Coordinates of N, CA and C in Angstrom, one line a residue:
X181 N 0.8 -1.2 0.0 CA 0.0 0.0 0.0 C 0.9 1.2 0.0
X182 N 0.1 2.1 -0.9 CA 1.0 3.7 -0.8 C 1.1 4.4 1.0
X183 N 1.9 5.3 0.9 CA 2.0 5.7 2.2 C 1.5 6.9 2.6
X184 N 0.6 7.5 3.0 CA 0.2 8.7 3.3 C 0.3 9.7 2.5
X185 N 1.7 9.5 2.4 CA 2.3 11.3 1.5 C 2.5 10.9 0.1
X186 N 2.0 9.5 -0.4 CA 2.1 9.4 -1.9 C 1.1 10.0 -2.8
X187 N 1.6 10.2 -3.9 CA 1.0 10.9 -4.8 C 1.4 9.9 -5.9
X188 N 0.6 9.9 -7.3 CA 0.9 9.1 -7.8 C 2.3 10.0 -8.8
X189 N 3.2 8.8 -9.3 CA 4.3 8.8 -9.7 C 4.6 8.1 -11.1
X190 N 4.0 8.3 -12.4 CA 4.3 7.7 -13.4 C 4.3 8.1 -14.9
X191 N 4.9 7.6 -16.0 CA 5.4 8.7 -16.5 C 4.2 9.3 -17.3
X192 N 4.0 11.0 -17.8 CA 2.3 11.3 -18.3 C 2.0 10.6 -19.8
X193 N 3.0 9.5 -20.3 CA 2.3 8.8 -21.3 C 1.3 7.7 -20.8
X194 N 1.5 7.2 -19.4 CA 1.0 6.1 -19.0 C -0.8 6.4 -19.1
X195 N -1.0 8.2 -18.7 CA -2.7 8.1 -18.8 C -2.8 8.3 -20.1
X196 N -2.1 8.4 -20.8 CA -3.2 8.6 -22.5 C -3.5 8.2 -23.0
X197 N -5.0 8.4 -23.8 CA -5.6 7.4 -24.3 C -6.3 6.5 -23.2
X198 N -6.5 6.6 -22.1 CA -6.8 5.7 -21.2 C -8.3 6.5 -19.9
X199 N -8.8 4.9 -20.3 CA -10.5 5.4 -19.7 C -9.7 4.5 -17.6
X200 N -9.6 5.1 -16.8 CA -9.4 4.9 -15.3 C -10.2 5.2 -14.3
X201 N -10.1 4.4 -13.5 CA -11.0 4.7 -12.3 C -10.4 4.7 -11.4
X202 N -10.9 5.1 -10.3 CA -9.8 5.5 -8.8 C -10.5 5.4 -7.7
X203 N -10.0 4.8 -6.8 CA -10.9 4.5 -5.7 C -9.9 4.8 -4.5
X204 N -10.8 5.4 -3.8 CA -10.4 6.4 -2.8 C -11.4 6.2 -1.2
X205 N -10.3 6.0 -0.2 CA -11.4 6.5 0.9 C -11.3 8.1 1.8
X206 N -12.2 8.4 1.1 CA -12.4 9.9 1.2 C -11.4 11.1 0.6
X207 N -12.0 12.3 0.3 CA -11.6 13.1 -0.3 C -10.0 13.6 -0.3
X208 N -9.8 13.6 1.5 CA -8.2 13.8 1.3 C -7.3 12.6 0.7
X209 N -7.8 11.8 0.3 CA -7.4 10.4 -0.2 C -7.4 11.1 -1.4
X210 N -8.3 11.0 -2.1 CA -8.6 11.6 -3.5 C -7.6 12.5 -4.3
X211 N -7.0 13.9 -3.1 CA -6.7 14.9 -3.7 C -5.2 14.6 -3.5
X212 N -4.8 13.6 -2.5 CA -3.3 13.6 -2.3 C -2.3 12.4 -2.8
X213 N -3.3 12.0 -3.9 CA -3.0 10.7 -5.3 C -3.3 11.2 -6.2
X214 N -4.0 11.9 -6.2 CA -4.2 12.7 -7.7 C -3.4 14.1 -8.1
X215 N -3.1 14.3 -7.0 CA -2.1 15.7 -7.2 C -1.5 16.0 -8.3
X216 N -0.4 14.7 -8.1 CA 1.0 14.7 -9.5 C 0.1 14.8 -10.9
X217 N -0.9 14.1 -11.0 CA -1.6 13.6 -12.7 C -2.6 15.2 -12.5
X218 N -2.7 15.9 -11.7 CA -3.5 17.2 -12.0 C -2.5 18.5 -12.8
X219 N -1.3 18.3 -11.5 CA -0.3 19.6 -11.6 C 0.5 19.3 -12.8
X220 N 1.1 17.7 -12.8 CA 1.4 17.8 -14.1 C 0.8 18.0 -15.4
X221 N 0.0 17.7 -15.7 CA -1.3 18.0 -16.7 C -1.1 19.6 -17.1
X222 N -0.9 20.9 -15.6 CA -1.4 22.2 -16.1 C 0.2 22.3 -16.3
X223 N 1.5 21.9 -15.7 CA 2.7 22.1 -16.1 C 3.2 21.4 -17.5
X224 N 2.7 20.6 -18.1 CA 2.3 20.0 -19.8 C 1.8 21.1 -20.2
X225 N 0.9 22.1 -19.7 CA -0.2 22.6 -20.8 C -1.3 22.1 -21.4
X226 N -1.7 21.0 -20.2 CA -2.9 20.2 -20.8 C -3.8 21.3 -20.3
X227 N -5.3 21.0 -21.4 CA -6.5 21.3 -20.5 C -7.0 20.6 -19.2
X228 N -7.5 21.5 -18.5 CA -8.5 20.3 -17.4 C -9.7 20.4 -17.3
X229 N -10.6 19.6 -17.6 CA -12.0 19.5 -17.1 C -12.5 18.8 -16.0
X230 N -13.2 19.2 -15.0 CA -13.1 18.9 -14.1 C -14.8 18.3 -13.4
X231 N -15.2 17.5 -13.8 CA -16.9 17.5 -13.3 C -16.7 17.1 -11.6
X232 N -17.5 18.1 -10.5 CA -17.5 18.3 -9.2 C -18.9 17.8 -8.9
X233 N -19.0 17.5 -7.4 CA -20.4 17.7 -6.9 C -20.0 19.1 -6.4
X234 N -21.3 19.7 -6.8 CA -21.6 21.5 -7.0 C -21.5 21.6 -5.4
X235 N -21.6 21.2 -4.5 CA -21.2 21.3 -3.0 C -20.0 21.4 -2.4
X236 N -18.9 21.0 -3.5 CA -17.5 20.5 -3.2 C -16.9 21.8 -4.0
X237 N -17.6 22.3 -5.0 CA -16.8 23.2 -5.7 C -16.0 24.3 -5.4
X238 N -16.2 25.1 -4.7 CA -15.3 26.1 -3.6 C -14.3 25.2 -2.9
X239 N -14.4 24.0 -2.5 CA -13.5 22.9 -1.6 C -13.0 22.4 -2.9
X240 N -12.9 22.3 -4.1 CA -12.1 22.1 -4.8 C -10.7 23.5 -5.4
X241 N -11.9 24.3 -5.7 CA -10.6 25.1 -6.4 C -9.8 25.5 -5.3
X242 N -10.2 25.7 -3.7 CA -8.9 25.4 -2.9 C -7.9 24.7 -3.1
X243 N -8.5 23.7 -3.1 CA -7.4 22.3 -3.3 C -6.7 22.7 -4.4
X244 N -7.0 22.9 -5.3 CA -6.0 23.3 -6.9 C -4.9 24.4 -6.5
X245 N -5.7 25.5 -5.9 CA -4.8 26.4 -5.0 C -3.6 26.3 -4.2
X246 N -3.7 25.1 -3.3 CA -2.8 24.2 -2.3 C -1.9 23.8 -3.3
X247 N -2.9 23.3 -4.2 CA -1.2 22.4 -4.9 C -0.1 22.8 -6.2
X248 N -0.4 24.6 -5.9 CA 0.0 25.5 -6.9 C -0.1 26.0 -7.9
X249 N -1.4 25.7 -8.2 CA -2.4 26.1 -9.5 C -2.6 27.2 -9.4
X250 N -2.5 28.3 -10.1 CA -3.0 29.4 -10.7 C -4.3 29.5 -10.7
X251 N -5.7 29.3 -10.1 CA -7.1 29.3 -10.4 C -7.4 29.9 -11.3
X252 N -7.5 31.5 -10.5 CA -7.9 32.5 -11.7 C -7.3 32.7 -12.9
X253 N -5.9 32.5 -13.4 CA -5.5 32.8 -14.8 C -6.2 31.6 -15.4
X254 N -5.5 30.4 -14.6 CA -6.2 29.2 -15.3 C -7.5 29.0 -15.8
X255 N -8.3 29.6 -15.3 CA -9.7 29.9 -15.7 C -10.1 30.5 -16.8
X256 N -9.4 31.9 -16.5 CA -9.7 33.1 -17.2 C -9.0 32.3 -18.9
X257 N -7.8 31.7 -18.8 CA -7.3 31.3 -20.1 C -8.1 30.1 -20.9
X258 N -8.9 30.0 -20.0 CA -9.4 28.0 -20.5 C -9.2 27.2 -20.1
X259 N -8.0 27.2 -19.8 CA -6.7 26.1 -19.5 C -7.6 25.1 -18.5
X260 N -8.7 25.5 -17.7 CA -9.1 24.9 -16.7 C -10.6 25.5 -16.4
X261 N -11.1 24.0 -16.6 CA -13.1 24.2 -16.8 C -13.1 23.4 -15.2
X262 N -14.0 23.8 -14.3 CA -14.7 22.9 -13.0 C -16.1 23.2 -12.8
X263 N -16.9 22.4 -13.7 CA -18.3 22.3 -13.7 C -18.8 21.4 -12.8
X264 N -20.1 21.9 -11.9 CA -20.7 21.0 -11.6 C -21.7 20.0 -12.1
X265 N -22.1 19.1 -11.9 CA -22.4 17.7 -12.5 C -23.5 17.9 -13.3
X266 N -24.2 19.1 -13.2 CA -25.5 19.5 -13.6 C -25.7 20.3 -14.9
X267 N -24.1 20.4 -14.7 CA -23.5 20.5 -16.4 C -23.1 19.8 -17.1
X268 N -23.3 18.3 -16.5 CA -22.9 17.2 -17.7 C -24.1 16.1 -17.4
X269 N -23.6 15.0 -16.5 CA -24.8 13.8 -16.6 C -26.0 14.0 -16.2
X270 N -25.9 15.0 -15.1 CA -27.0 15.0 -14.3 C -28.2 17.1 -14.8
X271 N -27.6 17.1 -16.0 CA -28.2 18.1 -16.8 C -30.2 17.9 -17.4
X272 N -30.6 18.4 -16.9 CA -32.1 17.9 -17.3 C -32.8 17.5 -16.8
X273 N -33.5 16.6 -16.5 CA -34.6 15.8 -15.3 C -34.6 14.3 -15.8
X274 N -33.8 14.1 -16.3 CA -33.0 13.0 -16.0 C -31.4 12.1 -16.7
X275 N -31.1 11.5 -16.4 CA -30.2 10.7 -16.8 C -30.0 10.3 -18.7
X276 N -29.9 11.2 -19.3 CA -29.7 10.2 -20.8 C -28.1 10.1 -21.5
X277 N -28.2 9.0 -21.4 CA -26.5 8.1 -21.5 C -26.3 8.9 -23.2
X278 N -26.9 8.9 -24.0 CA -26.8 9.5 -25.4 C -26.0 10.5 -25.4
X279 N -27.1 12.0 -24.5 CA -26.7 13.1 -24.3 C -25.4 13.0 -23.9
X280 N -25.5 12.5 -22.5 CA -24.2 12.5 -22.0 C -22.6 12.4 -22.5
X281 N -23.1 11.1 -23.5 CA -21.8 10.4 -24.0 C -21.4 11.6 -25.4
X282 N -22.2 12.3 -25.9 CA -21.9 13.0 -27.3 C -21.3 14.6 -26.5
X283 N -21.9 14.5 -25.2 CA -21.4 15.7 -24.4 C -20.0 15.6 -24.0
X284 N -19.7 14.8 -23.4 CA -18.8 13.7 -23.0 C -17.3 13.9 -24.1
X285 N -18.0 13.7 -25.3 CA -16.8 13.9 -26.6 C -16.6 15.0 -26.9
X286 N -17.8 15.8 -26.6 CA -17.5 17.6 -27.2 C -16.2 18.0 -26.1
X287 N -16.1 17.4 -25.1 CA -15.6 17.8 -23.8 C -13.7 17.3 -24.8
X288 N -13.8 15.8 -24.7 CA -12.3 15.3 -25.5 C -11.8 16.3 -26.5
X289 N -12.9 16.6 -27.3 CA -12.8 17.3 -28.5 C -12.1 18.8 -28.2
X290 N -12.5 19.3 -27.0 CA -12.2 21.0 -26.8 C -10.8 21.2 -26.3
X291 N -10.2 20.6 -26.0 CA -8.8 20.7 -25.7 C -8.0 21.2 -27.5
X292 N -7.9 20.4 -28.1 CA -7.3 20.5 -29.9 C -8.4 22.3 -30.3
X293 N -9.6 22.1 -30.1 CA -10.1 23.6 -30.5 C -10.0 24.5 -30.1
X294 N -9.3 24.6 -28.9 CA -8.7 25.4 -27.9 C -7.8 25.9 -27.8
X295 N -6.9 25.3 -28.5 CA -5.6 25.5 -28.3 C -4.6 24.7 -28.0
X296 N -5.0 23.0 -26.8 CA -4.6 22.4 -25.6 C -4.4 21.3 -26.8
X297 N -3.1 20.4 -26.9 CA -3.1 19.5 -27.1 C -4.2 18.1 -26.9
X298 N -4.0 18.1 -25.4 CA -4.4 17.2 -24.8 C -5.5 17.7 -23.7
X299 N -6.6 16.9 -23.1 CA -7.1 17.1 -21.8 C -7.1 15.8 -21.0
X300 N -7.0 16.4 -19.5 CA -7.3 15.9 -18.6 C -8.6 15.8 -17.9
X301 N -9.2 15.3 -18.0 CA -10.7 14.8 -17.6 C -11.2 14.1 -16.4
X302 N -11.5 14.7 -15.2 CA -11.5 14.0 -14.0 C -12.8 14.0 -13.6
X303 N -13.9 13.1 -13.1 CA -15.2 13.2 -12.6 C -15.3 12.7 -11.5
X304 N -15.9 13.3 -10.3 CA -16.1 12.3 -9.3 C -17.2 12.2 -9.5
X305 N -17.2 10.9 -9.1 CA -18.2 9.9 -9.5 C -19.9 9.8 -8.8
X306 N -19.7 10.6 -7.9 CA -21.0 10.4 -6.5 C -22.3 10.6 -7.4
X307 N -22.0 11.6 -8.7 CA -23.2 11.7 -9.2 C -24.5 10.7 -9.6
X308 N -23.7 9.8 -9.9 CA -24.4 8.3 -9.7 C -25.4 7.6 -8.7
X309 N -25.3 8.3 -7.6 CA -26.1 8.2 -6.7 C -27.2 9.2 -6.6
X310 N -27.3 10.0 -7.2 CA -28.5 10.9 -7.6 C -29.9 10.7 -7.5
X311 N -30.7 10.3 -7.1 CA -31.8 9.6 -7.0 C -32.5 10.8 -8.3
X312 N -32.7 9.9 -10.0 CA -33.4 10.5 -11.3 C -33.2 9.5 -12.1
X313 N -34.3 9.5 -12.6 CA -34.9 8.6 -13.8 C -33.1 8.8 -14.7
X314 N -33.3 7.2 -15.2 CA -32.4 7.0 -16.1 C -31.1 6.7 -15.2
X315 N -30.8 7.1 -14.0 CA -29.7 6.8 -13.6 C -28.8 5.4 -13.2
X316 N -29.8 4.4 -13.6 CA -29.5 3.2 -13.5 C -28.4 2.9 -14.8
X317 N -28.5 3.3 -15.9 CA -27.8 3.5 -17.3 C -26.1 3.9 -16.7
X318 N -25.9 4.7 -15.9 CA -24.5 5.3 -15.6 C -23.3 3.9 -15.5
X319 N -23.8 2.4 -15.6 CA -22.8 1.6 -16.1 C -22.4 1.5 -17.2
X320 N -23.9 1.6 -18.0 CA -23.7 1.2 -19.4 C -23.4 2.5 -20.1
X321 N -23.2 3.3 -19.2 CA -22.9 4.5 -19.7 C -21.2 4.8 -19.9
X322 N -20.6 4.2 -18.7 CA -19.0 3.7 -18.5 C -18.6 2.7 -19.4
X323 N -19.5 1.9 -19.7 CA -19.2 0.3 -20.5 C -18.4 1.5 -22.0
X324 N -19.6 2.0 -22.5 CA -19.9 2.6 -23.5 C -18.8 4.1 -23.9
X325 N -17.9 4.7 -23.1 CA -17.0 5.1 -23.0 C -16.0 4.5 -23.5
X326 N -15.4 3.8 -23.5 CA -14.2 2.9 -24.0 C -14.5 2.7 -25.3
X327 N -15.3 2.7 -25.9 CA -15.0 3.4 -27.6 C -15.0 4.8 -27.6
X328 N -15.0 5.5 -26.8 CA -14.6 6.9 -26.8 C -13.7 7.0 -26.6
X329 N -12.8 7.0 -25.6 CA -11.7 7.6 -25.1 C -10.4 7.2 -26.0
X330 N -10.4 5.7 -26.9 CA -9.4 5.3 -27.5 C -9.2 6.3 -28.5
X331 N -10.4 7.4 -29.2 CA -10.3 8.0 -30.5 C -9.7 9.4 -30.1
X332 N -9.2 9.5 -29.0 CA -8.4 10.7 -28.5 C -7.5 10.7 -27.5
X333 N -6.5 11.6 -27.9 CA -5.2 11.1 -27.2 C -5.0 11.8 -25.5
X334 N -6.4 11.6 -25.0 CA -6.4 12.3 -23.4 C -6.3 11.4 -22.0
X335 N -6.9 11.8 -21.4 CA -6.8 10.8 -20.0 C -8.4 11.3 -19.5
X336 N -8.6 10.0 -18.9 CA -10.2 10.1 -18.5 C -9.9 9.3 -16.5
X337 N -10.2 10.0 -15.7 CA -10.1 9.4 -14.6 C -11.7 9.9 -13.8
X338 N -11.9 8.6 -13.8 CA -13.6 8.6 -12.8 C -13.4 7.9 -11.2
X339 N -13.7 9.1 -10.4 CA -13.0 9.0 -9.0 C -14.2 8.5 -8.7
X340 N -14.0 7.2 -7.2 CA -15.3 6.7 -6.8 C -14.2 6.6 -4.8
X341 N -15.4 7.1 -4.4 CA -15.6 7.2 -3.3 C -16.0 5.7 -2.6
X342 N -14.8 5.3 -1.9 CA -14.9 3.1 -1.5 C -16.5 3.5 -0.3
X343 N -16.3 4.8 0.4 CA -17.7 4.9 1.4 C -18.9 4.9 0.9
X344 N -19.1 5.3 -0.7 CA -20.2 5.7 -0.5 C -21.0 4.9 -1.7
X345 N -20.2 3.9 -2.2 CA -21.0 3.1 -3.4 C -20.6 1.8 -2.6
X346 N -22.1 0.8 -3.4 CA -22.3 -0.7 -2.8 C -21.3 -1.7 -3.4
X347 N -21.2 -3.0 -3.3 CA -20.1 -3.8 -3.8 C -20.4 -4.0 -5.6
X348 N -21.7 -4.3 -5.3 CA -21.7 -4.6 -7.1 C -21.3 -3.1 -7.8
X349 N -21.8 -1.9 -7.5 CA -20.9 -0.7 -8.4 C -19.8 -1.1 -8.4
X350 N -19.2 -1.5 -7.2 CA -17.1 -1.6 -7.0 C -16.9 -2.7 -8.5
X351 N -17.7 -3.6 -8.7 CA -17.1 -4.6 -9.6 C -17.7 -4.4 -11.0
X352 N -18.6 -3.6 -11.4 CA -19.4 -3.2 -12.7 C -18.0 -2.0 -12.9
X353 N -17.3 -1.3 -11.7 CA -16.9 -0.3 -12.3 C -15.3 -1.0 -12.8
X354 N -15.1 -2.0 -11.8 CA -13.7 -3.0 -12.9 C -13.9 -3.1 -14.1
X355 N -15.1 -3.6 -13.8 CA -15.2 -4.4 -15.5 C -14.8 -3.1 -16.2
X356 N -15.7 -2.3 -16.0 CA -15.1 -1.2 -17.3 C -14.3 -0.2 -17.4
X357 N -13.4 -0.2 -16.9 CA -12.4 0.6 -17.1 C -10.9 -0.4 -17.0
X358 N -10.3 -0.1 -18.4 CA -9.2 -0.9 -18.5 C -8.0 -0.8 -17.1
X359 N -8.1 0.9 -16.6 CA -6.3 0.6 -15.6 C -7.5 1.3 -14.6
X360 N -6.9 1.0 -13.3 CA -7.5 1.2 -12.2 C -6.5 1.6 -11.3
X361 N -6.9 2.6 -10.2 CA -5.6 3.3 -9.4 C -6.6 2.8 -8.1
X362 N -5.8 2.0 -7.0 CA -6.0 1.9 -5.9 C -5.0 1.7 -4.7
X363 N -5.3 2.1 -3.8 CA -4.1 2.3 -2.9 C -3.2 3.0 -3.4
X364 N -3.3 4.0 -4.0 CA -2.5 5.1 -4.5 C -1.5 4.8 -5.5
X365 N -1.8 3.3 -5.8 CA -1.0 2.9 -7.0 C -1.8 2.4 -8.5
X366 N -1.5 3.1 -9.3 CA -1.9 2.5 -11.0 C -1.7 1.1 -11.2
X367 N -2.5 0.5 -11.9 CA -2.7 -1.2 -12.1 C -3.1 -0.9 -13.7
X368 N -2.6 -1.5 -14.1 CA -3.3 -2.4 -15.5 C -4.4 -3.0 -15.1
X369 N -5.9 -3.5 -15.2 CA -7.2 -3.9 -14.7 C -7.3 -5.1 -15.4
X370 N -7.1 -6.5 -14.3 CA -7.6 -8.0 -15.3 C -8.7 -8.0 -15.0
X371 N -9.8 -7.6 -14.1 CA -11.1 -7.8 -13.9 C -11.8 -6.4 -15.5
X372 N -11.2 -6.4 -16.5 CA -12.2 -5.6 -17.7 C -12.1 -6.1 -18.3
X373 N -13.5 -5.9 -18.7 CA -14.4 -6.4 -20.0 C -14.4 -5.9 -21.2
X374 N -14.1 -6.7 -22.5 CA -14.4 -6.0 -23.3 C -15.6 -5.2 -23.8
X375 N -16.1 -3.7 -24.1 CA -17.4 -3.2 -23.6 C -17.8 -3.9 -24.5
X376 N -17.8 -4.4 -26.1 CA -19.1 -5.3 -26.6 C -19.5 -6.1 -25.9
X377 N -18.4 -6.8 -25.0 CA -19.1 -8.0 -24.6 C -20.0 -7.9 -23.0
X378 N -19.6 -6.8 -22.6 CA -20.1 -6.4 -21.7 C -21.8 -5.6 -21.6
X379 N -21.5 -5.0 -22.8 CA -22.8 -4.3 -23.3 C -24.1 -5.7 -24.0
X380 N -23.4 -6.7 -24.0 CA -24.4 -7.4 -24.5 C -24.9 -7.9 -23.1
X381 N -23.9 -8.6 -22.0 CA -24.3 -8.9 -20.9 C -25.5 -7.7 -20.1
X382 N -25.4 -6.6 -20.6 CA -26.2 -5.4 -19.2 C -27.4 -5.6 -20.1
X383 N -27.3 -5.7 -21.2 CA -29.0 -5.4 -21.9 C -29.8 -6.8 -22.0
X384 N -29.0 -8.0 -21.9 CA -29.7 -9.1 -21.6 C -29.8 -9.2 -20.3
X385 N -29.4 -8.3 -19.0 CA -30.2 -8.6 -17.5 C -30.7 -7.3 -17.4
X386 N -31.1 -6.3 -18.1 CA -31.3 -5.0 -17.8 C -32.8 -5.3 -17.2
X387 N -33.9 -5.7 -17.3 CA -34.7 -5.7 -16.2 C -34.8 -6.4 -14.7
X388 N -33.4 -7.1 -14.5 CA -33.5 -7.4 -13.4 C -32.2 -6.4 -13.0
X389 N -31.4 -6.2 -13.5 CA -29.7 -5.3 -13.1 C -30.2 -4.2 -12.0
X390 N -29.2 -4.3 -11.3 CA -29.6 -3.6 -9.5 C -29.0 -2.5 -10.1
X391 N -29.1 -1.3 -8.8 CA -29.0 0.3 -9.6 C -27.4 0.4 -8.5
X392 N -27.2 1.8 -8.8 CA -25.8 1.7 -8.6 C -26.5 1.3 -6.9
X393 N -27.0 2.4 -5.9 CA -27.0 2.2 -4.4 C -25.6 2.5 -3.9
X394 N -26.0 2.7 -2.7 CA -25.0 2.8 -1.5 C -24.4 1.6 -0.8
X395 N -23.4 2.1 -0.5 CA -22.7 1.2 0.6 C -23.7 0.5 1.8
X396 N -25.1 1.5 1.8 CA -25.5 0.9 3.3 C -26.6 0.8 3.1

């Protein structure tokens, strides 16, 4: 296991092109493994996009602050988007994986129209637990990602909180995502699925398939 003060440490080819998930217990967990793949990203000149729970968002751009980000230029230049969730999945009165996913690519897409080589793409994930129509889709919505992310040369990291999602989310979200960061260390993921094959498994149990839910 990583040791308190680790941050992840690997070289920034390892995220590109790559759909990841991160599993964290609790937020200072979150922000002090992800540090290196943030700061490095704005010291590259990547873009960052950043999808927040809109409650956290002041408690985020601190954190960016702490770890020597520039906020306001970075803002003011592009360089750095932090939208709350209600500007991406959870936009509308309900859940549509469609929207999302073409939303999703406008997002990969804006980095190159911008200016930004590359983007960095970070979500925490809680939005999943949103109690709205459609929000059961948010696997097949991940499954369905992974033909995305390969057609552009960025990094996609979907942060899940180990407190606050049930065991079957913990293993729906293996399956789909090829590399997985736990215990503050990057993995290559043997528990992923290939998404066809996976997409064919969710729609032949989709009337019985449990929703994401809580830990408790």
């Amino acid at each position: 296991m990583a040791s308190d003060e680790t941050s992840l440490e690997v070289a920034p080819s390892t995220f590109d092109g790559r759909h990841i998930c991160a599993f964290f217990n609790g937020m200072d967990e979150h922000y002090r493994v992800l540090r290196s793949f943030i700061t490095d990203g704005f010291d590259r000149g990547d873009k960052a996009f950043h999808l927040v729970d809109p409650e956290r968002r002041e408690d985020h751009l601190k954190r960016l602050a702490d770890a020597g980000i520039d906020v306001d230029e970075a803002t003011a230049s592009g360089q750095l988007e932090v939208h709350p969730w209600q500007d991406g999945p959870l936009h509308g009165d309900h859940f549509d994986q469609d929207t999302w996913l073409a939303g999703f690519e406008d997002v990969l897409q804006s980095g190159p129209a911008s200016g930004y080589a590359k983007t960095r793409f970070l979500a925490q994930m809680e939005w999943a637990l949103v109690d709205m129509p459609g929000i059961d889709d948010m696997i097949e919505f991940e499954t369905r990602v992974n033909h995305a992310v390969p057609k552009y040369d960025n990094a996609v990291i979907c942060s899940y909180d180990l407190s606050k999602f049930g065991a079957s989310t913990m293993m729906y979200a293996l399956r789909t995502h090829p590399v997985v960061i736990i215990g503050g260390l990057l993995h290559e993921n043997p528990f992923y699925v290939d998404p066809d094959q996976l997409l064919a498994e969710l729609r032949q149990q989709r009337p019985a398939r449990v929703g994401v839910g809580t830990a408790h």
